[in-house]
mmCIF file of C-alpha atoms in Angstrom:
data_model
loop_
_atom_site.group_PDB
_atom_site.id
_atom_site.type_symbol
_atom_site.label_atom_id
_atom_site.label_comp_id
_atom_site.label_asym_id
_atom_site.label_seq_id
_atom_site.Cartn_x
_atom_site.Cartn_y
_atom_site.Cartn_z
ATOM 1 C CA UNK A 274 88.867 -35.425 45.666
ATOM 2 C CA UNK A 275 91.828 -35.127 43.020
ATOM 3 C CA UNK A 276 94.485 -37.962 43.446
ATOM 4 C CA UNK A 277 98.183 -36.715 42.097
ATOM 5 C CA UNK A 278 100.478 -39.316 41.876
ATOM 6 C CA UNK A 279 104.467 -37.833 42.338
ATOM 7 C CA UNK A 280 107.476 -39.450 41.622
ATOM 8 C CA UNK A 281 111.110 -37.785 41.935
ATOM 9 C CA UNK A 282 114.656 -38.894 41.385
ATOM 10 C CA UNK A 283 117.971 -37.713 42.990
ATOM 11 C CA UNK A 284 117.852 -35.953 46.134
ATOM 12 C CA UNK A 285 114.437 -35.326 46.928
ATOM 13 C CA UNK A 286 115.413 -32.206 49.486
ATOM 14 C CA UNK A 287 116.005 -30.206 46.182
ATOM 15 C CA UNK A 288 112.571 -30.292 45.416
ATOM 16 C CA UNK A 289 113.448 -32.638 42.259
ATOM 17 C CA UNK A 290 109.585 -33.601 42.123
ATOM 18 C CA UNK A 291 107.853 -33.845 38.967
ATOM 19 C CA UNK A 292 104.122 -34.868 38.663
ATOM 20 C CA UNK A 293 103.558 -37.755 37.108
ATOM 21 C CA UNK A 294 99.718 -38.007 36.618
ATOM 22 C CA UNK A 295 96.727 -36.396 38.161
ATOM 23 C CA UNK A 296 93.066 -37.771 38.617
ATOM 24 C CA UNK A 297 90.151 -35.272 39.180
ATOM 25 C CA UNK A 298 86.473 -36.309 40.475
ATOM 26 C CA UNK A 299 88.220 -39.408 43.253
ATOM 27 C CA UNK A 300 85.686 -40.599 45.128
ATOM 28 C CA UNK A 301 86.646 -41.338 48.712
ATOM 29 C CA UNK A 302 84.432 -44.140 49.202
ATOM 30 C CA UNK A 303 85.356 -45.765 46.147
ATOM 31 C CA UNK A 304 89.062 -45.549 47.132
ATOM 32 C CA UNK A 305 87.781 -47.391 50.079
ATOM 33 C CA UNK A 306 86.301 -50.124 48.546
ATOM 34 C CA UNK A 307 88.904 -50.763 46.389
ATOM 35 C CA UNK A 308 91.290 -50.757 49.391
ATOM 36 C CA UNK A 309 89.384 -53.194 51.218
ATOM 37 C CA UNK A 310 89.064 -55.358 47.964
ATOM 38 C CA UNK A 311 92.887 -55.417 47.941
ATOM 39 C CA UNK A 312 93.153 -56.156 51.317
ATOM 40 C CA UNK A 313 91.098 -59.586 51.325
ATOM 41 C CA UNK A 314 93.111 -60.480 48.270
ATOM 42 C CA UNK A 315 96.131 -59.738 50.015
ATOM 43 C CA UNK A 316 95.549 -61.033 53.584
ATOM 44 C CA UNK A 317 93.164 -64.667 52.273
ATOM 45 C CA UNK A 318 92.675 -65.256 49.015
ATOM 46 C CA UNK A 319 96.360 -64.897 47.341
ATOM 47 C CA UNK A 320 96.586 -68.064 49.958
ATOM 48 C CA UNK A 321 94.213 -70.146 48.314
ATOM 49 C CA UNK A 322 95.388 -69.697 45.434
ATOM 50 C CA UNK A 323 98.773 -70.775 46.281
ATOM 51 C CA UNK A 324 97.648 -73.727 47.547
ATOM 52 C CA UNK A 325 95.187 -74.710 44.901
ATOM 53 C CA UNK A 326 98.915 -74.462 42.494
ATOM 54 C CA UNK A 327 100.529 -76.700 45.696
ATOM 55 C CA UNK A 328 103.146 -73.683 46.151
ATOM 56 C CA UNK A 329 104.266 -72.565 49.799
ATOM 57 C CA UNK A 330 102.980 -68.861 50.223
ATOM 58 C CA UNK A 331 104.900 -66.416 49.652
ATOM 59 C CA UNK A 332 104.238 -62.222 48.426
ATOM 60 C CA UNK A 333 103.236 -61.291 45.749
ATOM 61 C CA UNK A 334 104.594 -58.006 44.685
ATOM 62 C CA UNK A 335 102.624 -57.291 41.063
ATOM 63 C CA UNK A 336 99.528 -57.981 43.564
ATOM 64 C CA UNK A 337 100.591 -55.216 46.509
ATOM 65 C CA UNK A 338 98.673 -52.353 45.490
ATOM 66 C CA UNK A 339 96.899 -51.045 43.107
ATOM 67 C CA UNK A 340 98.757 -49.252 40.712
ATOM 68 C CA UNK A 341 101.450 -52.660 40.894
ATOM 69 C CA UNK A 342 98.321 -54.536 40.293
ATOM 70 C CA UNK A 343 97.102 -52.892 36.926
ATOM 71 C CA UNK A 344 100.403 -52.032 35.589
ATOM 72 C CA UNK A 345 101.164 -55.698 35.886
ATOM 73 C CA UNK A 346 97.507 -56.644 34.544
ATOM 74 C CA UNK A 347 97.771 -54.150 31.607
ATOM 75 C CA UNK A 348 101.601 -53.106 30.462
ATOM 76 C CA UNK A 349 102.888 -49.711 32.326
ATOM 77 C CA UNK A 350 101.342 -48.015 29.324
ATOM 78 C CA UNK A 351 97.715 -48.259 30.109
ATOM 79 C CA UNK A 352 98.665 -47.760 34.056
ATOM 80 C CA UNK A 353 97.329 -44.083 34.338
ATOM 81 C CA UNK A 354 94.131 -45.042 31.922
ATOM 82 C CA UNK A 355 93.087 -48.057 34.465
ATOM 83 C CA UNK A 356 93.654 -46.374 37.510
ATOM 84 C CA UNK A 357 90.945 -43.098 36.126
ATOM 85 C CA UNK A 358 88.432 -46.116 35.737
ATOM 86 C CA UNK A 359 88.731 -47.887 38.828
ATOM 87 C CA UNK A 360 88.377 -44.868 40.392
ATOM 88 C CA UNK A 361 85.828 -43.560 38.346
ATOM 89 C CA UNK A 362 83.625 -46.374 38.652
ATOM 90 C CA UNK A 363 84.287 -47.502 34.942
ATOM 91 C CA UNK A 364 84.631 -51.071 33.597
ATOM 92 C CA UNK A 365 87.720 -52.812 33.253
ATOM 93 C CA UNK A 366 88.026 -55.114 30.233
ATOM 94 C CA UNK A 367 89.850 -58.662 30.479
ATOM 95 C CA UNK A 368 91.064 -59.064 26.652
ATOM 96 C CA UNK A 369 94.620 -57.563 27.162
ATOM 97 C CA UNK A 370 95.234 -59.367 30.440
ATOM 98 C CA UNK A 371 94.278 -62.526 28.684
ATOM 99 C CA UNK A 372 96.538 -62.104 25.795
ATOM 100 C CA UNK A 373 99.606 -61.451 27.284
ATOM 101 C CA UNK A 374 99.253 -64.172 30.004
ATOM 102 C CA UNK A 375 98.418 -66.489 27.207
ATOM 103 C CA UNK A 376 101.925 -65.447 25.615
ATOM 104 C CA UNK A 377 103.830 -65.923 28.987
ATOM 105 C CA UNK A 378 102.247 -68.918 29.433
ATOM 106 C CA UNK A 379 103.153 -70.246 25.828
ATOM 107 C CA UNK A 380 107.025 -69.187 26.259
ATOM 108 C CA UNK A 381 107.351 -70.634 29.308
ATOM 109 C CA UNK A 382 105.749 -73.783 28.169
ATOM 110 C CA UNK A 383 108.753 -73.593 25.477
ATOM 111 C CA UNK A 384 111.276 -73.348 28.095
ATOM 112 C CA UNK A 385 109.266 -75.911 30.368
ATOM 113 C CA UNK A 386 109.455 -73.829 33.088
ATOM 114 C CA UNK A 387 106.417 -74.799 34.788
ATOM 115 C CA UNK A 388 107.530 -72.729 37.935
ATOM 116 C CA UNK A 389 107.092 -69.583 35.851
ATOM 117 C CA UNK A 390 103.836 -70.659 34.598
ATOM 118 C CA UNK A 391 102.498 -71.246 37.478
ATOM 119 C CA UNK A 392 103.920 -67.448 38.671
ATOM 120 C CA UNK A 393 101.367 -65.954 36.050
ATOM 121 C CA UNK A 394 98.347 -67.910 36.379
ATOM 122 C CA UNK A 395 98.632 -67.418 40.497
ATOM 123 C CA UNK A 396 98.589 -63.558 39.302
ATOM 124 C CA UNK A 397 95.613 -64.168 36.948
ATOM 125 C CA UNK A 398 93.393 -65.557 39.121
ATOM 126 C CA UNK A 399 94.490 -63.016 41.248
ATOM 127 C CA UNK A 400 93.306 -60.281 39.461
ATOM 128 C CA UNK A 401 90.088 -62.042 38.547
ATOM 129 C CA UNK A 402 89.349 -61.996 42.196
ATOM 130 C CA UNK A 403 89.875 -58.212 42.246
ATOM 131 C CA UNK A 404 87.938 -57.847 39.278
ATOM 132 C CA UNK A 405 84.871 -59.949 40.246
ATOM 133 C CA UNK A 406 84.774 -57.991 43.907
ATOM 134 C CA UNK A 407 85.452 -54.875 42.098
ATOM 135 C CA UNK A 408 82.475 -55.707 39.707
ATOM 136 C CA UNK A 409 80.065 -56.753 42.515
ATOM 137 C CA UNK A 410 80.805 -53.903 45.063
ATOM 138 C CA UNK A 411 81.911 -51.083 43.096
ATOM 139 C CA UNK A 412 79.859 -51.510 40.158
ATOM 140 C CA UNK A 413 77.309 -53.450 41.787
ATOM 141 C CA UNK A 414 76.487 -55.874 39.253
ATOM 142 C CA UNK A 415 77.096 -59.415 38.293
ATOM 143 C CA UNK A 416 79.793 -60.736 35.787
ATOM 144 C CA UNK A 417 80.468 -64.209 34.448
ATOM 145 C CA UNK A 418 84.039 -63.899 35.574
ATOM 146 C CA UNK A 419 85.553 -67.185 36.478
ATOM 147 C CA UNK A 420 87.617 -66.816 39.765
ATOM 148 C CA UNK A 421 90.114 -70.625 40.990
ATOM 149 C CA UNK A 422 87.422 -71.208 43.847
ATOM 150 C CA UNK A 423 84.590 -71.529 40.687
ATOM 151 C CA UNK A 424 86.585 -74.605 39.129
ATOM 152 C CA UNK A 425 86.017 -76.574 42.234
ATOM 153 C CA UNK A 426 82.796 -77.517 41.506
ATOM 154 C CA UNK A 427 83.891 -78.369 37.682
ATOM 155 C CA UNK A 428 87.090 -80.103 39.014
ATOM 156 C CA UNK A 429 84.553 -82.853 41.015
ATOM 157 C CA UNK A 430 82.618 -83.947 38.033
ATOM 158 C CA UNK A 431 85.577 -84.110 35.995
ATOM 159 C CA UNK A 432 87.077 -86.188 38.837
ATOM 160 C CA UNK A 433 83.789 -88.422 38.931
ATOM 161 C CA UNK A 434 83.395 -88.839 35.285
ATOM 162 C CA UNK A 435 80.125 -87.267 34.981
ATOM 163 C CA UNK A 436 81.157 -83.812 33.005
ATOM 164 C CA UNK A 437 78.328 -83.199 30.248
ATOM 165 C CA UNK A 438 78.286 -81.470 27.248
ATOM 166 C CA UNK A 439 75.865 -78.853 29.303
ATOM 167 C CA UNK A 440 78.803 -78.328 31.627
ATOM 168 C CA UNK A 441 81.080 -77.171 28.968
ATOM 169 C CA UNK A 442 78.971 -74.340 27.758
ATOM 170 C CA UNK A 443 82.244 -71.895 27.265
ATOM 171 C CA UNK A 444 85.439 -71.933 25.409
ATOM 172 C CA UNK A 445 86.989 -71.378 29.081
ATOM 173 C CA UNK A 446 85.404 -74.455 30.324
ATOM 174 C CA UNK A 447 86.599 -76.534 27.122
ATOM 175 C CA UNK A 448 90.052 -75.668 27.670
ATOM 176 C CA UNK A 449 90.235 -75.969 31.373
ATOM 177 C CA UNK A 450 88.808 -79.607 30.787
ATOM 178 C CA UNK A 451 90.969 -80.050 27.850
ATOM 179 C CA UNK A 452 93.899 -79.589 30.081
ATOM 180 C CA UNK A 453 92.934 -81.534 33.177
ATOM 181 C CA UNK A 454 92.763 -84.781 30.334
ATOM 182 C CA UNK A 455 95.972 -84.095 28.724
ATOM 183 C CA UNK A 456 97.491 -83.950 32.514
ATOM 184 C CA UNK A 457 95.709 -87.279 33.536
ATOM 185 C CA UNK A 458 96.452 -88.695 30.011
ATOM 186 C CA UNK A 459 100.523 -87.527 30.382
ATOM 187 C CA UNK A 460 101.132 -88.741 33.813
ATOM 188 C CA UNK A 461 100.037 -92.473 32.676
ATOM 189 C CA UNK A 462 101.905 -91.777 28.983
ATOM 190 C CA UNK A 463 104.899 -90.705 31.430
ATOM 191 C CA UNK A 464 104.566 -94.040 33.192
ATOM 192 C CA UNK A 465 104.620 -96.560 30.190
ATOM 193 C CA UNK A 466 107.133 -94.017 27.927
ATOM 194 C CA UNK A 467 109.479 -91.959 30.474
ATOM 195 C CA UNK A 468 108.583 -89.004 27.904
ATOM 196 C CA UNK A 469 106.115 -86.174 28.223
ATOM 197 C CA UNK A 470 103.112 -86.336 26.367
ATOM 198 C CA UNK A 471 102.323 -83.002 25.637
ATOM 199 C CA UNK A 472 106.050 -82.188 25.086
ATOM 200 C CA UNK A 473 106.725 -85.157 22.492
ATOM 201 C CA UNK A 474 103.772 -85.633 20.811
ATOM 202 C CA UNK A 475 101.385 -82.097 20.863
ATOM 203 C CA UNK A 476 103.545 -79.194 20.584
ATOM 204 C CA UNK A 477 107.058 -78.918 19.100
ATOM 205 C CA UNK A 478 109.599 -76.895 20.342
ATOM 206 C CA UNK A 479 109.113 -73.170 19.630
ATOM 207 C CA UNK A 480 105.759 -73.702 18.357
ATOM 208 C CA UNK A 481 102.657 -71.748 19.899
ATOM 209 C CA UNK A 482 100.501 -74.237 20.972
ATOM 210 C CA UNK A 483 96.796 -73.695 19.890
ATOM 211 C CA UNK A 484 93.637 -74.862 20.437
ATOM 212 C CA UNK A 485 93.821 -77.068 17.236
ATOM 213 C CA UNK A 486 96.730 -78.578 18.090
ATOM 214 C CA UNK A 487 95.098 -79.575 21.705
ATOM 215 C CA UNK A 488 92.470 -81.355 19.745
ATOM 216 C CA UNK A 489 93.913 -82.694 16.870
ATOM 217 C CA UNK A 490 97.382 -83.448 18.063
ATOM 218 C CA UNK A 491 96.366 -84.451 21.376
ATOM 219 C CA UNK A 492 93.215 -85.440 22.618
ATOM 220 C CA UNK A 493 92.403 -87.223 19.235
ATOM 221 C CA UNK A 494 95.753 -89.619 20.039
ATOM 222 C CA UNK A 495 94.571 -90.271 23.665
ATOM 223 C CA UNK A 496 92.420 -93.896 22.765
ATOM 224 C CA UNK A 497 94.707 -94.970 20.072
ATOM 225 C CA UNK A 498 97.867 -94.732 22.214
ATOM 226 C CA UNK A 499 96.082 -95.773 25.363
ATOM 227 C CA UNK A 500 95.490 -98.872 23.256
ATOM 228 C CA UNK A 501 98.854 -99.275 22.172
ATOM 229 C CA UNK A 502 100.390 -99.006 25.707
ATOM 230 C CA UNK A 503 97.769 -100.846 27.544
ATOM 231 C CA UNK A 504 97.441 -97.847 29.964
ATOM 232 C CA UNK A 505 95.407 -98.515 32.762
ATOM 233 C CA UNK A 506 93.627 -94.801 32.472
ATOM 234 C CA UNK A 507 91.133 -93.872 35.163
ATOM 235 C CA UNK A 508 87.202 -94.607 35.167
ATOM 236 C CA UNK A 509 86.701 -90.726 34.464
ATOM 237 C CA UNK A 510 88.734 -90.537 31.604
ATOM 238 C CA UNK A 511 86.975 -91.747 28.879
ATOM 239 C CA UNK A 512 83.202 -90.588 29.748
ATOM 240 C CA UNK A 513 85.218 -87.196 30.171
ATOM 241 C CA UNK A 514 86.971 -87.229 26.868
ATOM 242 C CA UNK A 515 83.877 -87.966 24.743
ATOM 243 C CA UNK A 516 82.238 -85.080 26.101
ATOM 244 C CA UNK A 517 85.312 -82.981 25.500
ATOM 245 C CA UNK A 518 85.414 -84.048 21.656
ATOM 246 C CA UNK A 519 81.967 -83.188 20.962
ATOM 247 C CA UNK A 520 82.214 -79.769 23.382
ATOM 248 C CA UNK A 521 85.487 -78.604 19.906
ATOM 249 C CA UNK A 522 82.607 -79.850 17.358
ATOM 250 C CA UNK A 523 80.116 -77.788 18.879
ATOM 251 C CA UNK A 524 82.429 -74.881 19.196
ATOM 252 C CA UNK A 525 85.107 -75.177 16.633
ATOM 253 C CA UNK A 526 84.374 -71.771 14.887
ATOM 254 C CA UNK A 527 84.682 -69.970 18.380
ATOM 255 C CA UNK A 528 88.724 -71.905 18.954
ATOM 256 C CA UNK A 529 90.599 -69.409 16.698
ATOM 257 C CA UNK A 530 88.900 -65.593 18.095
ATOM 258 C CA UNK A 531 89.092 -67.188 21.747
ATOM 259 C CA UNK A 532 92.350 -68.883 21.526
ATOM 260 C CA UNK A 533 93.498 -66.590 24.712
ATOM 261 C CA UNK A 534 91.061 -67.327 26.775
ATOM 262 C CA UNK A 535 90.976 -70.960 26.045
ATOM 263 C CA UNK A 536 95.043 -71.461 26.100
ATOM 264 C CA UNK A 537 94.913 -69.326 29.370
ATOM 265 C CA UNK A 538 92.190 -72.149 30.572
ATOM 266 C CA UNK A 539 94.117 -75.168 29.516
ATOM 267 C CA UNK A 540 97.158 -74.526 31.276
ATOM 268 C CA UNK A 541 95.047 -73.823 34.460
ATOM 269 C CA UNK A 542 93.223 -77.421 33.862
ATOM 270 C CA UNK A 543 96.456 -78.733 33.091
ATOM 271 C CA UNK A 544 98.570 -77.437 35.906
ATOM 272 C CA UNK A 545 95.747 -77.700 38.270
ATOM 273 C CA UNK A 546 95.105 -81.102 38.053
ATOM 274 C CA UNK A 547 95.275 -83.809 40.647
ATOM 275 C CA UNK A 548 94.871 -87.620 40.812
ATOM 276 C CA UNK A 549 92.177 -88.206 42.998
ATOM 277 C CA UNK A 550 93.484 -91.686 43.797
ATOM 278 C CA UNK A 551 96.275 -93.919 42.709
ATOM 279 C CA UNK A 552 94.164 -95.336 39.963
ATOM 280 C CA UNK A 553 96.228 -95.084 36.749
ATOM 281 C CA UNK A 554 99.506 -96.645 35.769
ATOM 282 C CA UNK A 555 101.677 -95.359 39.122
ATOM 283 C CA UNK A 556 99.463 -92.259 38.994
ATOM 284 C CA UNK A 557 100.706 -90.170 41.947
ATOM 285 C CA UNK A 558 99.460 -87.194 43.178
ATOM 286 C CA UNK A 559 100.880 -84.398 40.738
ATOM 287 C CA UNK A 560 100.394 -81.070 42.006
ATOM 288 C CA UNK A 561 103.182 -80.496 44.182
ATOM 289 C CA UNK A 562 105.622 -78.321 42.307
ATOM 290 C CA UNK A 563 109.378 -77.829 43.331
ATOM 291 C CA UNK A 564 111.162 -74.769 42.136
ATOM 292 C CA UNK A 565 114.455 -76.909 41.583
ATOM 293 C CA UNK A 566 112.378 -78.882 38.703
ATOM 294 C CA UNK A 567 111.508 -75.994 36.237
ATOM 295 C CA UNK A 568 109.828 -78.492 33.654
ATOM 296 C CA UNK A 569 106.238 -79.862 32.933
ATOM 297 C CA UNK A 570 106.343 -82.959 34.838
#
């Protein structure tokens, strides 16, 4: 099949069409695939993923179709491009995606506009979800690709203190447990300071954050202030932080080529986090953002 794509503008009854982009070799059951990948994604797991960020549903637009969902994945420049390998059968890369959400996720951090942030990682893992089902019943073959219902699993040990070095085997799991301690940490540092720990202390205003500064700027400060404030941290904190230190020594030399992915990780660990029980200094349950409060609680 051939797929032209049309767009016109004034009045379409004077035949003010021009053709915007035409794709030869379609094949229909392909098309099909893909439509029924975009339909569970649509109709279940956009839900869960809402949920998991403890926002009420609502649509997603940049997720309602294809050509929405690529464009918004990939910059309107690489639209066309994407669309000939989807339906050609050809693999779709991640790099690109990662960067840019990495970037939105870094000004927004800036602006603390944590309603925003969460806006691009419930995209993210949206398109991870297509990507994964795309790779596993279009390409029929299996990809390491990380979609939110994979963390639960992660989120439990973390939770119970027993994370190992063996569980943090990737940059991407690193960061996502990087940022589930610098939540934990900040909610008891919020508790004993009224100030926000990650705001104050590990990234300046206008700065990108980076992996380094995670480390060094945060994590590394965790005992000695905990020491200086008496805070009453949780019994999975510390077992879970000196696994976390000795996951950047074993992979410091991979922090600065995989800063995307690992960024794009830590804000999911970090937004994504919740108290299992009230356990630390006034620890509440922290996961239920308002839109009225735009900043990083």
């Amino acid at each position: 099949h051939r797929l032209t794509i049309l767009y016109y503008s004034g009045d379409l009854s004077r035949g003010n069409m021009h053709i915007r982009a035409v794709i030869e070799d379609v094949i229909p059951s392909v098309a099909n695939q893909v439509e029924k990948i975009l339909y569970e994604l649509e109709t279940r797991e956009i839900r869960k993923i809402q949920k998991a960020f403890g926002v009420k549903e609502y649509s997603v637009y940049r997720t309602q179709n294809l050509p929405a969902l690529l464009a918004n994945a990939y910059g309107p420049g690489y639209i066309w491009k994407s669309l000939q390998a989807v339906f050609h059968k050809e693999p779709l890369r991640l790099e690109r995606l990662r960067m840019a959400t990495a970037r939105k996720l870094n000004e927004s951090a800036n602006k603390e506009d944590t309603w925003q942030m969460i806006q691009e990682l419930i995209f993210y893992y949206s398109f991870l979800y297509f990507l994964k089902r795309y790779e596993e019943t279009v390409l029929q073959r299996e990809r390491s690709v990380s979609i939110l219902a994979d963390w639960d699993e992660f989120k439990r040990l973390y939770s119970q203190g027993r994370m190992e070095l063996i569980h943090l085997k990737g940059i991407e799991q690193l960061g996502f447990a990087a940022g589930m301690l610098l939540r934990q940490f900040s909610n008891s540092y919020y508790q004993k300071t009224n100030k926000d720990f990650v705001k104050q202390r590990v990234m300046k205003f206008g700065s990108k954050l980076t992996p380094q500064m995670v480390w060094k700027n945060g994590l590394l400060r965790c005992e000695e202030l905990s020491q200086q404030w008496s805070m009453n941290l949780g019994a999975n904190f510390r077992p879970v932080l000196a696994q976390v230190l000795l996951g950047f020594l074993e992979k410091e030399e991979a922090l600065i080529p995989e800063k995307d992915t690992f960024m794009t990780a830590f804000w999911s660990g970090y937004l994504l986090y919740k108290s299992e029980k009230k356990n630390e200094d006034g620890d509440e349950p922290d996961n239920e953002i308002r839109e009225e409060n735009g900043g990083i609680d």
